[in-house]
mmCIF file with all atom_site columns, C-alpha atoms in Angstrom:
data_model
loop_
_atom_site.group_PDB
_atom_site.id
_atom_site.type_symbol
_atom_site.label_atom_id
_atom_site.label_alt_id
_atom_site.label_comp_id
_atom_site.label_asym_id
_atom_site.label_entity_id
_atom_site.label_seq_id
_atom_site.pdbx_PDB_ins_code
_atom_site.Cartn_x
_atom_site.Cartn_y
_atom_site.Cartn_z
_atom_site.occupancy
_atom_site.B_iso_or_equiv
_atom_site.pdbx_formal_charge
_atom_site.auth_seq_id
_atom_site.auth_comp_id
_atom_site.auth_asym_id
_atom_site.auth_atom_id
_atom_site.pdbx_PDB_model_num
ATOM 1   C CA . MET Z 1 1   ? -5.348  -6.916  21.200  1.00 0.00 ? 1468 MET Z CA 1
ATOM 2   C CA . GLY Z 1 2   ? -6.569  -3.773  19.142  1.00 0.00 ? 1469 GLY Z CA 1
ATOM 3   C CA . ASN Z 1 3   ? -9.745  -2.106  20.160  1.00 0.00 ? 1470 ASN Z CA 1
ATOM 4   C CA . ALA Z 1 4   ? -12.814 -2.913  18.129  1.00 0.00 ? 1471 ALA Z CA 1
ATOM 5   C CA . SER Z 1 5   ? -12.117 -0.218  15.425  1.00 0.00 ? 1472 SER Z CA 1
ATOM 6   C CA . GLU Z 1 6   ? -8.723  -1.744  14.875  1.00 0.00 ? 1473 GLU Z CA 1
ATOM 7   C CA . ARG Z 1 7   ? -10.084 -5.362  14.529  1.00 0.00 ? 1474 ARG Z CA 1
ATOM 8   C CA . ASP Z 1 8   ? -11.954 -4.382  11.460  1.00 0.00 ? 1475 ASP Z CA 1
ATOM 9   C CA . LEU Z 1 9   ? -8.872  -3.758  9.419   1.00 0.00 ? 1476 LEU Z CA 1
ATOM 10  C CA . THR Z 1 10  ? -5.893  -5.957  8.029   1.00 0.00 ? 1477 THR Z CA 1
ATOM 11  C CA . ALA Z 1 11  ? -2.716  -3.871  6.829   1.00 0.00 ? 1478 ALA Z CA 1
ATOM 12  C CA . PHE Z 1 12  ? -0.662  -5.349  3.986   1.00 0.00 ? 1479 PHE Z CA 1
ATOM 13  C CA . ILE Z 1 13  ? 2.768   -4.241  3.149   1.00 0.00 ? 1480 ILE Z CA 1
ATOM 14  C CA . LEU Z 1 14  ? 3.651   -5.026  -0.554  1.00 0.00 ? 1481 LEU Z CA 1
ATOM 15  C CA . ALA Z 1 15  ? 7.343   -5.836  -0.091  1.00 0.00 ? 1482 ALA Z CA 1
ATOM 16  C CA . GLY Z 1 16  ? 8.260   -6.364  -3.782  1.00 0.00 ? 1483 GLY Z CA 1
ATOM 17  C CA . GLY Z 1 17  ? 11.859  -8.104  -4.833  1.00 0.00 ? 1484 GLY Z CA 1
ATOM 18  C CA . LYS Z 1 18  ? 14.954  -7.365  -5.757  1.00 0.00 ? 1485 LYS Z CA 1
ATOM 19  C CA . SER Z 1 19  ? 15.564  -3.736  -7.010  1.00 0.00 ? 1486 SER Z CA 1
ATOM 20  C CA . LYS Z 1 20  ? 18.154  -3.923  -9.977  1.00 0.00 ? 1487 LYS Z CA 1
ATOM 21  C CA . ARG Z 1 21  ? 18.964  -0.288  -9.172  1.00 0.00 ? 1488 ARG Z CA 1
ATOM 22  C CA . MET Z 1 22  ? 19.411  -0.632  -5.438  1.00 0.00 ? 1489 MET Z CA 1
ATOM 23  C CA . GLY Z 1 23  ? 21.453  -3.962  -5.874  1.00 0.00 ? 1490 GLY Z CA 1
ATOM 24  C CA . VAL Z 1 24  ? 19.137  -5.575  -2.996  1.00 0.00 ? 1491 VAL Z CA 1
ATOM 25  C CA . ASP Z 1 25  ? 15.497  -5.950  -2.082  1.00 0.00 ? 1492 ASP Z CA 1
ATOM 26  C CA . LYS Z 1 26  ? 14.134  -2.557  -1.229  1.00 0.00 ? 1493 LYS Z CA 1
ATOM 27  C CA . ALA Z 1 27  ? 12.589  -4.051  1.875   1.00 0.00 ? 1494 ALA Z CA 1
ATOM 28  C CA . PHE Z 1 28  ? 16.018  -4.572  3.251   1.00 0.00 ? 1495 PHE Z CA 1
ATOM 29  C CA . VAL Z 1 29  ? 17.318  -1.134  2.423   1.00 0.00 ? 1496 VAL Z CA 1
ATOM 30  C CA . ASP Z 1 30  ? 18.590  0.910   5.328   1.00 0.00 ? 1497 ASP Z CA 1
ATOM 31  C CA . TYR Z 1 31  ? 17.071  4.527   5.663   1.00 0.00 ? 1498 TYR Z CA 1
ATOM 32  C CA . ASP Z 1 32  ? 17.384  6.512   8.880   1.00 0.00 ? 1499 ASP Z CA 1
ATOM 33  C CA . GLY Z 1 33  ? 18.786  3.901   10.914  1.00 0.00 ? 1500 GLY Z CA 1
ATOM 34  C CA . CYS Z 1 34  ? 16.317  0.889   10.174  1.00 0.00 ? 1501 CYS Z CA 1
ATOM 35  C CA . THR Z 1 35  ? 15.052  -0.997  7.003   1.00 0.00 ? 1502 THR Z CA 1
ATOM 36  C CA . LEU Z 1 36  ? 12.355  0.264   4.809   1.00 0.00 ? 1503 LEU Z CA 1
ATOM 37  C CA . LEU Z 1 37  ? 10.584  -2.885  5.824   1.00 0.00 ? 1504 LEU Z CA 1
ATOM 38  C CA . ALA Z 1 38  ? 10.927  -2.228  9.437   1.00 0.00 ? 1505 ALA Z CA 1
ATOM 39  C CA . ARG Z 1 39  ? 9.626   1.247   9.203   1.00 0.00 ? 1506 ARG Z CA 1
ATOM 40  C CA . ALA Z 1 40  ? 6.432   -0.058  7.084   1.00 0.00 ? 1507 ALA Z CA 1
ATOM 41  C CA . LEU Z 1 41  ? 5.803   -2.712  9.673   1.00 0.00 ? 1508 LEU Z CA 1
ATOM 42  C CA . ASP Z 1 42  ? 5.869   -0.099  12.402  1.00 0.00 ? 1509 ASP Z CA 1
ATOM 43  C CA . LEU Z 1 43  ? 3.679   2.084   10.564  1.00 0.00 ? 1510 LEU Z CA 1
ATOM 44  C CA . ALA Z 1 44  ? 1.017   -0.577  9.848   1.00 0.00 ? 1511 ALA Z CA 1
ATOM 45  C CA . ARG Z 1 45  ? 1.282   -1.940  13.500  1.00 0.00 ? 1512 ARG Z CA 1
ATOM 46  C CA . SER Z 1 46  ? 0.350   1.393   14.675  1.00 0.00 ? 1513 SER Z CA 1
ATOM 47  C CA . VAL Z 1 47  ? -2.889  1.275   13.165  1.00 0.00 ? 1514 VAL Z CA 1
ATOM 48  C CA . THR Z 1 48  ? -3.897  -2.431  13.489  1.00 0.00 ? 1515 THR Z CA 1
ATOM 49  C CA . PRO Z 1 49  ? -2.478  -5.641  15.266  1.00 0.00 ? 1516 PRO Z CA 1
ATOM 50  C CA . ASP Z 1 50  ? -3.352  -7.610  12.203  1.00 0.00 ? 1517 ASP Z CA 1
ATOM 51  C CA . VAL Z 1 51  ? -0.360  -7.187  9.735   1.00 0.00 ? 1518 VAL Z CA 1
ATOM 52  C CA . ARG Z 1 52  ? 0.969   -9.209  6.822   1.00 0.00 ? 1519 ARG Z CA 1
ATOM 53  C CA . ILE Z 1 53  ? 3.588   -9.000  4.080   1.00 0.00 ? 1520 ILE Z CA 1
ATOM 54  C CA . LEU Z 1 54  ? 2.934   -9.473  0.477   1.00 0.00 ? 1521 LEU Z CA 1
ATOM 55  C CA . GLY Z 1 55  ? 5.984   -11.105 -0.755  1.00 0.00 ? 1522 GLY Z CA 1
ATOM 56  C CA . SER Z 1 56  ? 8.075   -14.301 -0.572  1.00 0.00 ? 1523 SER Z CA 1
ATOM 57  C CA . GLN Z 1 57  ? 7.768   -16.757 2.269   1.00 0.00 ? 1524 GLN Z CA 1
ATOM 58  C CA . GLU Z 1 58  ? 11.209  -17.516 2.094   1.00 0.00 ? 1525 GLU Z CA 1
ATOM 59  C CA . LYS Z 1 59  ? 12.307  -13.928 2.721   1.00 0.00 ? 1526 LYS Z CA 1
ATOM 60  C CA . PHE Z 1 60  ? 9.876   -12.389 4.775   1.00 0.00 ? 1527 PHE Z CA 1
ATOM 61  C CA . ALA Z 1 61  ? 8.561   -15.150 7.063   1.00 0.00 ? 1528 ALA Z CA 1
ATOM 62  C CA . PRO Z 1 62  ? 10.845  -14.020 9.912   1.00 0.00 ? 1529 PRO Z CA 1
ATOM 63  C CA . PHE Z 1 63  ? 9.041   -10.711 10.132  1.00 0.00 ? 1530 PHE Z CA 1
ATOM 64  C CA . ALA Z 1 64  ? 5.295   -11.011 9.861   1.00 0.00 ? 1531 ALA Z CA 1
ATOM 65  C CA . PRO Z 1 65  ? 2.727   -13.210 8.352   1.00 0.00 ? 1532 PRO Z CA 1
ATOM 66  C CA . VAL Z 1 66  ? 3.352   -13.601 4.520   1.00 0.00 ? 1533 VAL Z CA 1
ATOM 67  C CA . VAL Z 1 67  ? 0.634   -13.625 1.686   1.00 0.00 ? 1534 VAL Z CA 1
ATOM 68  C CA . GLU Z 1 68  ? 2.295   -14.879 -1.591  1.00 0.00 ? 1535 GLU Z CA 1
ATOM 69  C CA . ASP Z 1 69  ? 0.622   -13.942 -4.965  1.00 0.00 ? 1536 ASP Z CA 1
ATOM 70  C CA . ILE Z 1 70  ? -2.015  -16.020 -6.679  1.00 0.00 ? 1537 ILE Z CA 1
ATOM 71  C CA . PHE Z 1 71  ? -1.082  -14.653 -9.989  1.00 0.00 ? 1538 PHE Z CA 1
ATOM 72  C CA . ARG Z 1 72  ? 2.422   -14.453 -10.025 1.00 0.00 ? 1539 ARG Z CA 1
ATOM 73  C CA . ASP Z 1 73  ? 4.338   -11.536 -11.917 1.00 0.00 ? 1540 ASP Z CA 1
ATOM 74  C CA . CYS Z 1 74  ? 1.093   -9.333  -12.286 1.00 0.00 ? 1541 CYS Z CA 1
ATOM 75  C CA . GLY Z 1 75  ? 2.775   -6.383  -10.385 1.00 0.00 ? 1542 GLY Z CA 1
ATOM 76  C CA . PRO Z 1 76  ? 0.729   -4.512  -7.613  1.00 0.00 ? 1543 PRO Z CA 1
ATOM 77  C CA . LEU Z 1 77  ? -2.644  -5.741  -8.805  1.00 0.00 ? 1544 LEU Z CA 1
ATOM 78  C CA . GLY Z 1 78  ? -1.654  -9.192  -8.201  1.00 0.00 ? 1545 GLY Z CA 1
ATOM 79  C CA . GLY Z 1 79  ? -0.584  -8.466  -4.649  1.00 0.00 ? 1546 GLY Z CA 1
ATOM 80  C CA . ILE Z 1 80  ? -3.599  -6.719  -3.731  1.00 0.00 ? 1547 ILE Z CA 1
ATOM 81  C CA . HIS Z 1 81  ? -5.888  -9.416  -5.077  1.00 0.00 ? 1548 HIS Z CA 1
ATOM 82  C CA . ALA Z 1 82  ? -3.840  -12.016 -3.049  1.00 0.00 ? 1549 ALA Z CA 1
ATOM 83  C CA . ALA Z 1 83  ? -4.105  -9.705  0.058   1.00 0.00 ? 1550 ALA Z CA 1
ATOM 84  C CA . LEU Z 1 84  ? -7.911  -9.291  -0.225  1.00 0.00 ? 1551 LEU Z CA 1
ATOM 85  C CA . ARG Z 1 85  ? -8.402  -13.175 -0.698  1.00 0.00 ? 1552 ARG Z CA 1
ATOM 86  C CA . ALA Z 1 86  ? -6.457  -13.788 2.269   1.00 0.00 ? 1553 ALA Z CA 1
ATOM 87  C CA . SER Z 1 87  ? -8.290  -11.196 4.426   1.00 0.00 ? 1554 SER Z CA 1
ATOM 88  C CA . LEU Z 1 88  ? -10.776 -11.805 6.893   1.00 0.00 ? 1555 LEU Z CA 1
ATOM 89  C CA . THR Z 1 89  ? -11.483 -8.094  7.482   1.00 0.00 ? 1556 THR Z CA 1
ATOM 90  C CA . GLU Z 1 90  ? -13.627 -5.750  5.489   1.00 0.00 ? 1557 GLU Z CA 1
ATOM 91  C CA . LEU Z 1 91  ? -11.072 -2.914  5.328   1.00 0.00 ? 1558 LEU Z CA 1
ATOM 92  C CA . ASN Z 1 92  ? -7.525  -3.742  4.189   1.00 0.00 ? 1559 ASN Z CA 1
ATOM 93  C CA . LEU Z 1 93  ? -4.886  -0.882  4.074   1.00 0.00 ? 1560 LEU Z CA 1
ATOM 94  C CA . VAL Z 1 94  ? -2.247  -1.602  1.391   1.00 0.00 ? 1561 VAL Z CA 1
ATOM 95  C CA . LEU Z 1 95  ? 1.046   0.023   1.764   1.00 0.00 ? 1562 LEU Z CA 1
ATOM 96  C CA . ALA Z 1 96  ? 4.239   -0.007  -0.566  1.00 0.00 ? 1563 ALA Z CA 1
ATOM 97  C CA . VAL Z 1 97  ? 7.499   -0.805  1.442   1.00 0.00 ? 1564 VAL Z CA 1
ATOM 98  C CA . ASP Z 1 98  ? 9.289   1.978   -0.556  1.00 0.00 ? 1565 ASP Z CA 1
ATOM 99  C CA . THR Z 1 99  ? 7.117   4.866   0.510   1.00 0.00 ? 1566 THR Z CA 1
ATOM 100 C CA . PRO Z 1 100 ? 8.802   5.868   4.020   1.00 0.00 ? 1567 PRO Z CA 1
ATOM 101 C CA . PHE Z 1 101 ? 7.304   9.285   4.087   1.00 0.00 ? 1568 PHE Z CA 1
ATOM 102 C CA . VAL Z 1 102 ? 3.623   8.184   4.512   1.00 0.00 ? 1569 VAL Z CA 1
ATOM 103 C CA . SER Z 1 103 ? 2.637   8.994   8.125   1.00 0.00 ? 1570 SER Z CA 1
ATOM 104 C CA . TRP Z 1 104 ? 0.676   7.771   10.948  1.00 0.00 ? 1571 TRP Z CA 1
ATOM 105 C CA . ALA Z 1 105 ? -1.601  10.703  10.401  1.00 0.00 ? 1572 ALA Z CA 1
ATOM 106 C CA . PHE Z 1 106 ? -2.184  9.814   6.803   1.00 0.00 ? 1573 PHE Z CA 1
ATOM 107 C CA . ALA Z 1 107 ? -2.950  6.248   7.307   1.00 0.00 ? 1574 ALA Z CA 1
ATOM 108 C CA . GLN Z 1 108 ? -5.428  7.209   9.983   1.00 0.00 ? 1575 GLN Z CA 1
ATOM 109 C CA . TYR Z 1 109 ? -6.875  9.569   7.634   1.00 0.00 ? 1576 TYR Z CA 1
ATOM 110 C CA . LEU Z 1 110 ? -7.247  6.872   4.774   1.00 0.00 ? 1577 LEU Z CA 1
ATOM 111 C CA . ILE Z 1 111 ? -8.885  4.535   7.250   1.00 0.00 ? 1578 ILE Z CA 1
ATOM 112 C CA . THR Z 1 112 ? -11.412 7.227   8.553   1.00 0.00 ? 1579 THR Z CA 1
ATOM 113 C CA . LEU Z 1 113 ? -12.378 8.081   5.234   1.00 0.00 ? 1580 LEU Z CA 1
ATOM 114 C CA . ALA Z 1 114 ? -13.039 4.337   4.217   1.00 0.00 ? 1581 ALA Z CA 1
ATOM 115 C CA . ARG Z 1 115 ? -14.887 3.797   7.296   1.00 0.00 ? 1582 ARG Z CA 1
ATOM 116 C CA . GLY Z 1 116 ? -17.103 6.747   6.368   1.00 0.00 ? 1583 GLY Z CA 1
ATOM 117 C CA . ALA Z 1 117 ? -17.673 5.171   2.599   1.00 0.00 ? 1584 ALA Z CA 1
ATOM 118 C CA . PRO Z 1 118 ? -19.017 1.948   2.993   1.00 0.00 ? 1585 PRO Z CA 1
ATOM 119 C CA . GLU Z 1 119 ? -20.432 1.973   -0.583  1.00 0.00 ? 1586 GLU Z CA 1
ATOM 120 C CA . ALA Z 1 120 ? -16.444 2.506   -1.936  1.00 0.00 ? 1587 ALA Z CA 1
ATOM 121 C CA . ALA Z 1 121 ? -14.741 -0.902  -2.585  1.00 0.00 ? 1588 ALA Z CA 1
ATOM 122 C CA . ALA Z 1 122 ? -11.351 1.352   -2.817  1.00 0.00 ? 1589 ALA Z CA 1
ATOM 123 C CA . VAL Z 1 123 ? -10.221 4.690   -1.317  1.00 0.00 ? 1590 VAL Z CA 1
ATOM 124 C CA . VAL Z 1 124 ? -7.185  5.872   -3.259  1.00 0.00 ? 1591 VAL Z CA 1
ATOM 125 C CA . PRO Z 1 125 ? -5.301  9.253   -3.428  1.00 0.00 ? 1592 PRO Z CA 1
ATOM 126 C CA . ARG Z 1 126 ? -4.766  10.630  -7.211  1.00 0.00 ? 1593 ARG Z CA 1
ATOM 127 C CA . ASP Z 1 127 ? -2.534  13.394  -8.107  1.00 0.00 ? 1594 ASP Z CA 1
ATOM 128 C CA . GLY Z 1 128 ? -3.807  14.632  -11.482 1.00 0.00 ? 1595 GLY Z CA 1
ATOM 129 C CA . SER Z 1 129 ? -3.373  11.665  -13.564 1.00 0.00 ? 1596 SER Z CA 1
ATOM 130 C CA . PHE Z 1 130 ? -1.303  9.667   -11.208 1.00 0.00 ? 1597 PHE Z CA 1
ATOM 131 C CA . TRP Z 1 131 ? -2.818  7.040   -8.832  1.00 0.00 ? 1598 TRP Z CA 1
ATOM 132 C CA . GLN Z 1 132 ? -1.339  6.023   -5.746  1.00 0.00 ? 1599 GLN Z CA 1
ATOM 133 C CA . PRO Z 1 133 ? -2.952  2.618   -5.425  1.00 0.00 ? 1600 PRO Z CA 1
ATOM 134 C CA . LEU Z 1 134 ? -0.013  1.299   -3.065  1.00 0.00 ? 1601 LEU Z CA 1
ATOM 135 C CA . CYS Z 1 135 ? -1.425  3.902   -0.363  1.00 0.00 ? 1602 CYS Z CA 1
ATOM 136 C CA . GLY Z 1 136 ? -5.031  2.929   -0.327  1.00 0.00 ? 1603 GLY Z CA 1
ATOM 137 C CA . VAL Z 1 137 ? -7.825  1.156   1.645   1.00 0.00 ? 1604 VAL Z CA 1
ATOM 138 C CA . TYR Z 1 138 ? -9.736  -1.689  -0.006  1.00 0.00 ? 1605 TYR Z CA 1
ATOM 139 C CA . ARG Z 1 139 ? -12.691 -3.706  0.971   1.00 0.00 ? 1606 ARG Z CA 1
ATOM 140 C CA . ARG Z 1 140 ? -12.645 -7.285  -0.093  1.00 0.00 ? 1607 ARG Z CA 1
ATOM 141 C CA . GLU Z 1 141 ? -15.220 -7.076  -2.846  1.00 0.00 ? 1608 GLU Z CA 1
ATOM 142 C CA . PHE Z 1 142 ? -12.320 -5.352  -4.697  1.00 0.00 ? 1609 PHE Z CA 1
ATOM 143 C CA . ALA Z 1 143 ? -10.836 -8.822  -5.315  1.00 0.00 ? 1610 ALA Z CA 1
ATOM 144 C CA . ASP Z 1 144 ? -13.560 -10.037 -7.730  1.00 0.00 ? 1611 ASP Z CA 1
ATOM 145 C CA . ALA Z 1 145 ? -12.777 -7.192  -10.146 1.00 0.00 ? 1612 ALA Z CA 1
ATOM 146 C CA . ALA Z 1 146 ? -9.119  -7.689  -9.605  1.00 0.00 ? 1613 ALA Z CA 1
ATOM 147 C CA . GLU Z 1 147 ? -9.374  -11.426 -10.574 1.00 0.00 ? 1614 GLU Z CA 1
ATOM 148 C CA . ASN Z 1 148 ? -11.539 -10.648 -13.592 1.00 0.00 ? 1615 ASN Z CA 1
ATOM 149 C CA . ALA Z 1 149 ? -8.789  -8.404  -14.977 1.00 0.00 ? 1616 ALA Z CA 1
ATOM 150 C CA . LEU Z 1 150 ? -6.139  -10.549 -13.968 1.00 0.00 ? 1617 LEU Z CA 1
ATOM 151 C CA . GLN Z 1 151 ? -7.651  -13.711 -15.814 1.00 0.00 ? 1618 GLN Z CA 1
ATOM 152 C CA . ALA Z 1 152 ? -7.942  -11.489 -18.763 1.00 0.00 ? 1619 ALA Z CA 1
ATOM 153 C CA . GLY Z 1 153 ? -4.479  -10.459 -18.634 1.00 0.00 ? 1620 GLY Z CA 1
ATOM 154 C CA . ARG Z 1 154 ? -5.145  -6.795  -17.804 1.00 0.00 ? 1621 ARG Z CA 1
ATOM 155 C CA . ASN Z 1 155 ? -2.621  -5.984  -14.987 1.00 0.00 ? 1622 ASN Z CA 1
ATOM 156 C CA . ARG Z 1 156 ? -2.831  -2.329  -14.675 1.00 0.00 ? 1623 ARG Z CA 1
ATOM 157 C CA . ILE Z 1 157 ? -4.731  -1.313  -11.398 1.00 0.00 ? 1624 ILE Z CA 1
ATOM 158 C CA . ASP Z 1 158 ? -5.809  2.067   -12.097 1.00 0.00 ? 1625 ASP Z CA 1
ATOM 159 C CA . LEU Z 1 159 ? -7.990  0.867   -15.056 1.00 0.00 ? 1626 LEU Z CA 1
ATOM 160 C CA . LEU Z 1 160 ? -10.056 -0.627  -12.253 1.00 0.00 ? 1627 LEU Z CA 1
ATOM 161 C CA . PHE Z 1 161 ? -10.867 2.586   -10.371 1.00 0.00 ? 1628 PHE Z CA 1
ATOM 162 C CA . ASP Z 1 162 ? -13.453 3.351   -12.840 1.00 0.00 ? 1629 ASP Z CA 1
ATOM 163 C CA . ALA Z 1 163 ? -14.842 -0.106  -12.973 1.00 0.00 ? 1630 ALA Z CA 1
ATOM 164 C CA . VAL Z 1 164 ? -15.741 -0.207  -9.212  1.00 0.00 ? 1631 VAL Z CA 1
ATOM 165 C CA . ARG Z 1 165 ? -17.083 2.509   -6.646  1.00 0.00 ? 1632 ARG Z CA 1
ATOM 166 C CA . THR Z 1 166 ? -14.066 4.377   -5.734  1.00 0.00 ? 1633 THR Z CA 1
ATOM 167 C CA . ARG Z 1 167 ? -13.431 7.217   -3.035  1.00 0.00 ? 1634 ARG Z CA 1
ATOM 168 C CA . VAL Z 1 168 ? -10.967 9.315   -4.877  1.00 0.00 ? 1635 VAL Z CA 1
ATOM 169 C CA . ILE Z 1 169 ? -8.715  11.380  -2.679  1.00 0.00 ? 1636 ILE Z CA 1
ATOM 170 C CA . GLU Z 1 170 ? -7.976  14.406  -5.298  1.00 0.00 ? 1637 GLU Z CA 1
ATOM 171 C CA . ARG Z 1 171 ? -4.803  16.559  -4.887  1.00 0.00 ? 1638 ARG Z CA 1
ATOM 172 C CA . GLU Z 1 172 ? -6.829  19.492  -3.669  1.00 0.00 ? 1639 GLU Z CA 1
ATOM 173 C CA . GLU Z 1 173 ? -8.601  17.241  -0.578  1.00 0.00 ? 1640 GLU Z CA 1
ATOM 174 C CA . LEU Z 1 174 ? -5.150  15.894  0.121   1.00 0.00 ? 1641 LEU Z CA 1
ATOM 175 C CA . GLU Z 1 175 ? -3.840  19.479  0.608   1.00 0.00 ? 1642 GLU Z CA 1
ATOM 176 C CA . GLY Z 1 176 ? -6.543  20.665  2.213   1.00 0.00 ? 1643 GLY Z CA 1
ATOM 177 C CA . ALA Z 1 177 ? -6.329  18.109  4.964   1.00 0.00 ? 1644 ALA Z CA 1
ATOM 178 C CA . GLY Z 1 178 ? -2.577  19.111  5.489   1.00 0.00 ? 1645 GLY Z CA 1
ATOM 179 C CA . PHE Z 1 179 ? -1.045  16.577  3.690   1.00 0.00 ? 1646 PHE Z CA 1
ATOM 180 C CA . SER Z 1 180 ? 1.673   16.896  1.003   1.00 0.00 ? 1647 SER Z CA 1
ATOM 181 C CA . ARG Z 1 181 ? 1.750   14.822  -2.074  1.00 0.00 ? 1648 ARG Z CA 1
ATOM 182 C CA . ALA Z 1 182 ? 5.635   14.551  -1.144  1.00 0.00 ? 1649 ALA Z CA 1
ATOM 183 C CA . ILE Z 1 183 ? 4.530   11.726  1.092   1.00 0.00 ? 1650 ILE Z CA 1
ATOM 184 C CA . PHE Z 1 184 ? 4.345   9.240   -1.826  1.00 0.00 ? 1651 PHE Z CA 1
ATOM 185 C CA . ARG Z 1 185 ? 7.959   9.802   -2.988  1.00 0.00 ? 1652 ARG Z CA 1
ATOM 186 C CA . ASN Z 1 186 ? 9.400   6.215   -3.151  1.00 0.00 ? 1653 ASN Z CA 1
ATOM 187 C CA . LEU Z 1 187 ? 13.285  5.475   -3.058  1.00 0.00 ? 1654 LEU Z CA 1
ATOM 188 C CA . ASN Z 1 188 ? 14.002  3.653   -6.497  1.00 0.00 ? 1655 ASN Z CA 1
ATOM 189 C CA . THR Z 1 189 ? 17.912  4.263   -6.784  1.00 0.00 ? 1656 THR Z CA 1
ATOM 190 C CA . PRO Z 1 190 ? 20.841  4.691   -4.637  1.00 0.00 ? 1657 PRO Z CA 1
ATOM 191 C CA . GLU Z 1 191 ? 21.046  8.531   -5.761  1.00 0.00 ? 1658 GLU Z CA 1
ATOM 192 C CA . GLU Z 1 192 ? 17.340  9.087   -4.421  1.00 0.00 ? 1659 GLU Z CA 1
ATOM 193 C CA . LEU Z 1 193 ? 18.260  7.387   -1.157  1.00 0.00 ? 1660 LEU Z CA 1
ATOM 194 C CA . GLU Z 1 194 ? 21.272  9.407   -0.682  1.00 0.00 ? 1661 GLU Z CA 1
ATOM 195 C CA . ALA Z 1 195 ? 19.573  12.717  -1.644  1.00 0.00 ? 1662 ALA Z CA 1
ATOM 196 C CA . GLU Z 1 196 ? 17.000  11.823  1.090   1.00 0.00 ? 1663 GLU Z CA 1
ATOM 197 C CA . LYS Z 1 197 ? 19.394  11.049  3.714   1.00 0.00 ? 1664 LYS Z CA 1
ATOM 198 C CA . GLN Z 1 198 ? 21.327  14.636  3.103   1.00 0.00 ? 1665 GLN Z CA 1
ATOM 199 C CA . ARG Z 1 199 ? 17.677  16.175  3.145   1.00 0.00 ? 1666 ARG Z CA 1
ATOM 200 C CA . ALA Z 1 200 ? 16.805  14.630  6.523   1.00 0.00 ? 1667 ALA Z CA 1
#
């Protein structure tokens, strides 16, 4: 079991579905000797013993407990909403399966910021006008705003960050803490995957 600080946190991996450009589920794409899902699970388990996968029960049940969307086909907001409704902890780390460059150090940085900002419903990085909602920490209360938006047919998660108290990590703060925005790179195409393999 984890220590007391770990037990206030659940980690969720947004596994997504089949990528038309990759030809398979991104979760099962091999990168640097293991699947993207295995890498994401290893990272999540390094910060908390309570790790779940957001996705299909049929596909992902062999790997970890699975949470399926309540509002289907609503993108990342639907996944985050389902995660928070299923969670028993106040803090919830959400990671995308296709961002293998997010490090343990950055996950810890996010969690530390969230613990230090109890008034914030979300702690999310932003690079200029681009939010990184799938590398953030959410309190369960964020689910209420998410549900209201989803019921109204508004699926864009970034619009909610003005509606709730959000601890924004701007680019300057990110870089000042020693992190590169390159950690948010995701792998969307076979060409991107091959380029990263060559760079490694």
